[in-house]
XYZ file of C-alpha atoms in Angstrom:
186
model
C 37.678 63.805 -8.639
C 36.454 60.337 -7.060
C 35.756 59.937 -3.241
C 36.237 56.619 -3.254
C 40.807 54.494 -4.448
C 40.977 51.489 -4.228
C 44.431 49.790 -4.842
C 44.539 46.223 -6.365
C 47.266 43.756 -7.755
C 48.838 40.649 -7.071
C 50.460 39.214 -3.507
C 53.138 40.454 -2.491
C 53.399 43.357 -4.899
C 53.049 45.861 -1.977
C 49.255 46.755 -1.361
C 49.282 47.259 2.119
C 52.636 49.157 2.489
C 51.431 51.888 -0.346
C 48.480 52.294 1.604
C 50.457 52.325 4.683
C 52.502 54.684 3.065
C 49.591 57.299 2.274
C 47.633 56.854 5.107
C 50.415 57.934 7.021
C 51.488 60.840 5.227
C 47.682 61.975 5.469
C 48.393 61.638 9.554
C 51.345 63.583 9.214
C 49.582 66.288 7.287
C 47.816 66.980 9.946
C 44.267 64.682 8.730
C 42.393 62.100 11.623
C 42.882 58.813 8.916
C 40.646 55.748 10.416
C 40.117 52.361 9.860
C 41.587 48.810 9.044
C 44.602 47.805 8.327
C 45.808 44.146 7.950
C 49.669 42.694 7.807
C 50.685 39.226 7.259
C 52.620 37.462 9.789
C 55.734 35.320 9.515
C 57.342 32.806 11.868
C 60.807 32.113 10.881
C 60.357 32.790 7.669
C 56.899 31.120 7.155
C 53.442 33.138 6.980
C 51.967 32.108 9.604
C 48.707 33.895 9.642
C 47.113 37.941 8.933
C 46.811 40.614 11.976
C 44.491 42.498 11.779
C 45.384 46.551 12.970
C 43.298 49.888 14.037
C 44.851 52.396 12.400
C 43.826 55.041 14.606
C 43.987 53.020 18.424
C 46.406 50.684 17.233
C 44.391 47.785 18.804
C 45.324 44.509 17.332
C 43.751 41.092 16.834
C 44.323 38.187 14.569
C 42.169 38.122 10.810
C 43.179 34.813 10.349
C 45.622 32.051 11.352
C 47.179 28.693 10.638
C 46.403 27.777 14.230
C 42.723 29.364 14.790
C 40.678 26.102 15.993
C 37.267 28.261 14.333
C 36.417 29.921 11.596
C 35.474 29.394 7.818
C 38.744 28.150 6.313
C 41.051 29.823 3.782
C 43.918 28.279 1.516
C 45.549 27.123 4.906
C 44.193 29.308 7.597
C 40.974 29.352 9.572
C 39.399 33.428 9.776
C 38.635 34.600 12.731
C 35.445 36.385 12.585
C 35.112 37.462 16.630
C 38.736 40.237 15.997
C 37.375 40.777 12.483
C 34.051 41.892 13.395
C 35.232 43.695 16.890
C 38.791 44.837 16.188
C 38.403 45.814 12.479
C 34.628 46.226 11.520
C 35.142 48.848 13.979
C 37.797 50.472 13.783
C 36.381 51.134 9.969
C 32.835 52.137 11.722
C 34.502 54.456 14.042
C 36.217 55.858 11.188
C 33.264 56.701 9.384
C 32.353 58.692 12.688
C 35.724 60.327 13.873
C 37.852 60.483 10.891
C 38.370 62.349 7.876
C 40.036 59.960 5.517
C 38.877 56.313 5.928
C 41.194 52.938 5.224
C 40.201 50.109 4.847
C 43.613 47.014 3.709
C 41.874 44.629 2.378
C 39.002 43.650 1.103
C 39.481 40.078 -0.257
C 37.994 36.481 0.381
C 39.060 36.295 4.188
C 37.064 39.677 5.720
C 33.901 38.925 3.008
C 33.180 36.312 5.162
C 32.011 38.552 7.695
C 28.221 39.921 6.985
C 29.145 42.677 9.935
C 32.358 43.316 7.886
C 30.611 43.747 4.676
C 27.918 46.182 6.186
C 30.706 48.293 7.559
C 31.800 48.291 4.333
C 28.497 49.340 2.574
C 28.290 52.021 5.387
C 31.461 53.335 4.959
C 31.713 53.852 0.876
C 27.756 55.697 1.386
C 29.455 57.410 3.727
C 31.037 60.932 2.777
C 33.993 60.394 3.330
C 37.285 60.117 0.981
C 38.617 56.046 1.365
C 41.141 54.558 0.441
C 41.930 51.262 0.080
C 43.221 48.033 -0.938
C 40.764 44.839 -3.125
C 41.958 41.799 -3.526
C 42.893 41.053 -6.728
C 40.732 37.733 -7.070
C 38.192 38.625 -4.909
C 34.498 37.946 -6.088
C 31.752 39.168 -5.154
C 28.541 41.702 -4.921
C 29.781 43.653 -2.938
C 33.384 44.380 -5.138
C 31.193 44.725 -7.944
C 28.973 46.990 -6.352
C 32.146 49.158 -5.104
C 33.885 49.231 -8.992
C 30.583 49.907 -10.701
C 30.927 53.722 -8.774
C 30.757 56.475 -10.179
C 33.214 57.849 -7.812
C 35.466 55.360 -7.036
C 38.522 54.519 -9.131
C 40.819 51.059 -8.502
C 44.345 51.955 -9.786
C 46.629 48.818 -10.096
C 50.186 48.183 -7.534
C 52.575 46.315 -9.657
C 56.741 46.294 -9.077
C 57.378 49.268 -11.337
C 55.055 51.975 -9.811
C 55.041 50.786 -6.344
C 57.621 52.937 -4.766
C 55.507 56.068 -5.833
C 52.495 54.976 -5.843
C 51.441 56.728 -2.383
C 52.539 59.578 -3.725
C 49.356 59.465 -6.217
C 46.902 58.519 -3.424
C 48.291 61.106 -1.223
C 47.179 63.197 -4.166
C 43.799 62.460 -5.532
C 42.570 62.561 -1.313
C 44.202 65.966 -1.172
C 42.360 67.514 -3.899
C 39.282 65.252 -3.235
C 39.012 67.283 0.304
C 40.476 70.780 -1.116
C 37.794 70.922 -4.096
C 34.895 69.438 -1.682
C 36.109 72.218 0.457
C 36.129 74.766 -2.217
C 32.155 73.361 -3.217
C 31.093 74.012 0.376
C 31.738 77.955 0.362
Protein backbone atom coordinates (compact mmCIF):
# COMPACT_ATOMS: atom_id res chain seq x y z
CA UNK A 1 0.00 0.00 0.00
CA UNK A 2 1.14 3.54 -0.77
CA UNK A 3 1.82 5.83 2.20
CA UNK A 4 1.61 9.08 0.22
CA UNK A 5 -1.66 9.60 -1.63
CA UNK A 6 -2.03 12.79 -3.65
CA UNK A 7 -4.90 13.97 -5.78
CA UNK A 8 -4.64 16.36 -8.68
CA UNK A 9 -7.05 17.79 -11.23
CA UNK A 10 -8.24 20.89 -12.97
CA UNK A 11 -8.97 24.05 -10.93
CA UNK A 12 -12.49 23.98 -9.51
CA UNK A 13 -12.98 20.22 -9.97
CA UNK A 14 -13.21 19.68 -6.20
CA UNK A 15 -9.77 18.58 -4.98
CA UNK A 16 -10.06 20.39 -1.65
CA UNK A 17 -13.62 19.13 -1.13
CA UNK A 18 -12.56 15.52 -1.75
CA UNK A 19 -9.57 15.89 0.61
CA UNK A 20 -11.67 17.57 3.30
CA UNK A 21 -14.37 14.85 3.15
CA UNK A 22 -11.70 12.16 3.54
CA UNK A 23 -9.91 14.01 6.37
CA UNK A 24 -13.14 14.65 8.29
CA UNK A 25 -14.23 11.02 7.91
CA UNK A 26 -10.85 9.75 9.10
CA UNK A 27 -11.00 12.13 12.07
CA UNK A 28 -14.56 10.92 12.73
CA UNK A 29 -13.21 7.34 12.83
CA UNK A 30 -10.96 8.31 15.73
CA UNK A 31 -7.72 9.13 13.95
CA UNK A 32 -5.76 12.23 14.88
CA UNK A 33 -5.54 14.20 11.61
CA UNK A 34 -3.58 17.40 11.13
CA UNK A 35 -2.12 19.60 8.45
CA UNK A 36 -3.02 22.45 6.15
CA UNK A 37 -6.04 23.19 3.97
CA UNK A 38 -6.37 25.95 1.38
CA UNK A 39 -9.75 27.42 0.51
CA UNK A 40 -10.74 30.01 -2.01
CA UNK A 41 -12.42 33.10 -0.58
CA UNK A 42 -15.09 34.95 -2.56
CA UNK A 43 -16.65 38.33 -2.00
CA UNK A 44 -19.88 39.07 -3.90
CA UNK A 45 -19.21 36.08 -6.15
CA UNK A 46 -15.66 37.11 -7.10
CA UNK A 47 -12.61 35.22 -5.88
CA UNK A 48 -10.40 37.58 -3.89
CA UNK A 49 -7.91 35.15 -2.46
CA UNK A 50 -7.07 31.91 -0.73
CA UNK A 51 -7.22 31.19 2.96
CA UNK A 52 -4.97 28.77 4.88
CA UNK A 53 -6.58 26.69 7.63
CA UNK A 54 -4.76 24.59 10.23
CA UNK A 55 -6.94 21.45 10.17
CA UNK A 56 -6.17 20.52 13.79
CA UNK A 57 -6.63 23.92 15.45
CA UNK A 58 -8.82 25.86 13.01
CA UNK A 59 -6.29 28.72 12.97
CA UNK A 60 -6.64 30.74 9.76
CA UNK A 61 -4.51 33.05 7.67
CA UNK A 62 -4.10 34.23 4.10
CA UNK A 63 -2.22 32.23 1.50
CA UNK A 64 -2.78 34.92 -1.11
CA UNK A 65 -5.08 37.88 -1.70
CA UNK A 66 -5.73 40.45 -4.42
CA UNK A 67 -4.99 43.24 -1.90
CA UNK A 68 -1.91 41.63 -0.33
CA UNK A 69 0.64 44.49 -0.49
CA UNK A 70 3.88 42.45 -0.67
CA UNK A 71 4.97 38.99 -1.67
CA UNK A 72 5.48 36.95 -4.82
CA UNK A 73 2.80 37.45 -7.45
CA UNK A 74 0.76 34.64 -9.01
CA UNK A 75 -1.84 35.96 -11.45
CA UNK A 76 -3.73 38.75 -9.67
CA UNK A 77 -2.77 37.51 -6.19
CA UNK A 78 0.22 38.17 -3.97
CA UNK A 79 1.36 35.33 -1.73
CA UNK A 80 1.45 35.99 2.02
CA UNK A 81 4.70 34.20 2.91
CA UNK A 82 4.35 35.11 6.61
CA UNK A 83 1.01 33.29 7.05
CA UNK A 84 2.12 30.42 4.78
CA UNK A 85 5.23 29.90 6.92
CA UNK A 86 3.72 30.48 10.37
CA UNK A 87 0.26 28.93 9.94
CA UNK A 88 0.53 26.58 6.94
CA UNK A 89 4.00 25.11 7.43
CA UNK A 90 3.53 24.94 11.22
CA UNK A 91 0.24 23.05 10.77
CA UNK A 92 2.05 20.44 8.65
CA UNK A 93 5.05 20.30 11.01
CA UNK A 94 2.73 19.83 14.01
CA UNK A 95 0.86 17.06 12.19
CA UNK A 96 4.12 15.24 11.44
CA UNK A 97 4.98 15.45 15.16
CA UNK A 98 1.57 14.75 16.73
CA UNK A 99 -1.02 13.40 14.28
CA UNK A 100 -1.54 9.92 12.87
CA UNK A 101 -2.42 11.26 9.40
CA UNK A 102 -0.98 14.36 7.69
CA UNK A 103 -2.96 16.38 5.14
CA UNK A 104 -1.53 18.97 2.75
CA UNK A 105 -3.74 21.11 0.51
CA UNK A 106 -2.01 22.03 -1.70
CA UNK A 107 1.44 21.83 -3.24
CA UNK A 108 1.12 24.46 -5.94
CA UNK A 109 2.68 27.57 -7.47
CA UNK A 110 1.80 29.85 -4.54
CA UNK A 111 3.05 27.49 -1.84
CA UNK A 112 6.25 26.68 -3.73
CA UNK A 113 7.50 30.27 -3.26
CA UNK A 114 8.16 29.39 0.39
CA UNK A 115 11.38 27.55 1.18
CA UNK A 116 9.98 26.91 4.70
CA UNK A 117 6.90 25.22 3.17
CA UNK A 118 9.06 23.12 0.84
CA UNK A 119 11.30 21.98 3.72
CA UNK A 120 8.19 21.07 5.73
CA UNK A 121 6.79 19.04 2.82
CA UNK A 122 10.10 17.16 2.61
CA UNK A 123 9.86 16.40 6.35
CA UNK A 124 6.28 15.16 5.95
CA UNK A 125 7.07 13.03 2.92
CA UNK A 126 10.12 11.52 4.65
CA UNK A 127 8.24 10.83 7.89
CA UNK A 128 6.61 7.48 8.51
CA UNK A 129 3.13 9.04 8.61
CA UNK A 130 0.52 8.50 5.92
CA UNK A 131 -0.05 11.69 3.96
CA UNK A 132 -3.09 12.79 1.96
CA UNK A 133 -2.52 15.80 -0.23
CA UNK A 134 -3.32 17.74 -3.35
CA UNK A 135 -0.93 18.79 -6.08
CA UNK A 136 -1.76 21.63 -8.45
CA UNK A 137 -2.30 20.13 -11.92
CA UNK A 138 0.16 22.44 -13.71
CA UNK A 139 2.73 23.05 -10.99
CA UNK A 140 6.28 22.15 -12.01
CA UNK A 141 9.00 21.90 -9.42
CA UNK A 142 11.80 19.49 -8.49
CA UNK A 143 9.95 18.83 -5.20
CA UNK A 144 6.82 17.67 -7.05
CA UNK A 145 8.93 15.59 -9.45
CA UNK A 146 10.66 13.90 -6.50
CA UNK A 147 7.31 13.11 -4.85
CA UNK A 148 5.87 11.68 -8.07
CA UNK A 149 8.98 9.49 -8.51
CA UNK A 150 8.69 7.88 -5.06
CA UNK A 151 7.74 4.21 -4.82
CA UNK A 152 5.51 4.93 -1.82
CA UNK A 153 3.52 7.68 -3.58
CA UNK A 154 0.38 7.51 -5.67
CA UNK A 155 -1.20 10.35 -7.67
CA UNK A 156 -4.94 10.14 -8.46
CA UNK A 157 -6.71 12.54 -10.81
CA UNK A 158 -10.02 14.03 -9.65
CA UNK A 159 -12.60 14.58 -12.37
CA UNK A 160 -16.31 15.34 -12.56
CA UNK A 161 -17.13 11.62 -12.79
CA UNK A 162 -15.23 10.44 -9.69
CA UNK A 163 -15.30 13.45 -7.37
CA UNK A 164 -18.48 12.48 -5.50
CA UNK A 165 -17.07 9.14 -4.33
CA UNK A 166 -13.27 9.58 -4.54
CA UNK A 167 -13.01 10.47 -0.83
CA UNK A 168 -14.11 6.89 -0.04
CA UNK A 169 -11.18 5.52 -2.05
CA UNK A 170 -8.78 7.83 -0.15
CA UNK A 171 -10.23 6.72 3.19
CA UNK A 172 -9.88 3.06 2.18
CA UNK A 173 -6.26 3.57 1.08
CA UNK A 174 -5.25 5.28 4.34
CA UNK A 175 -7.14 2.75 6.49
CA UNK A 176 -5.50 -0.13 4.60
CA UNK A 177 -2.04 1.41 4.99
CA UNK A 178 -2.52 1.89 8.74
CA UNK A 179 -3.95 -1.63 9.15
CA UNK A 180 -1.05 -3.17 7.17
CA UNK A 181 1.49 -1.21 9.23
CA UNK A 182 -0.12 -2.36 12.47
CA UNK A 183 -0.02 -6.01 11.30
CA UNK A 184 3.66 -5.63 10.36
CA UNK A 185 4.54 -4.15 13.76
CA UNK A 186 3.13 -7.20 15.61
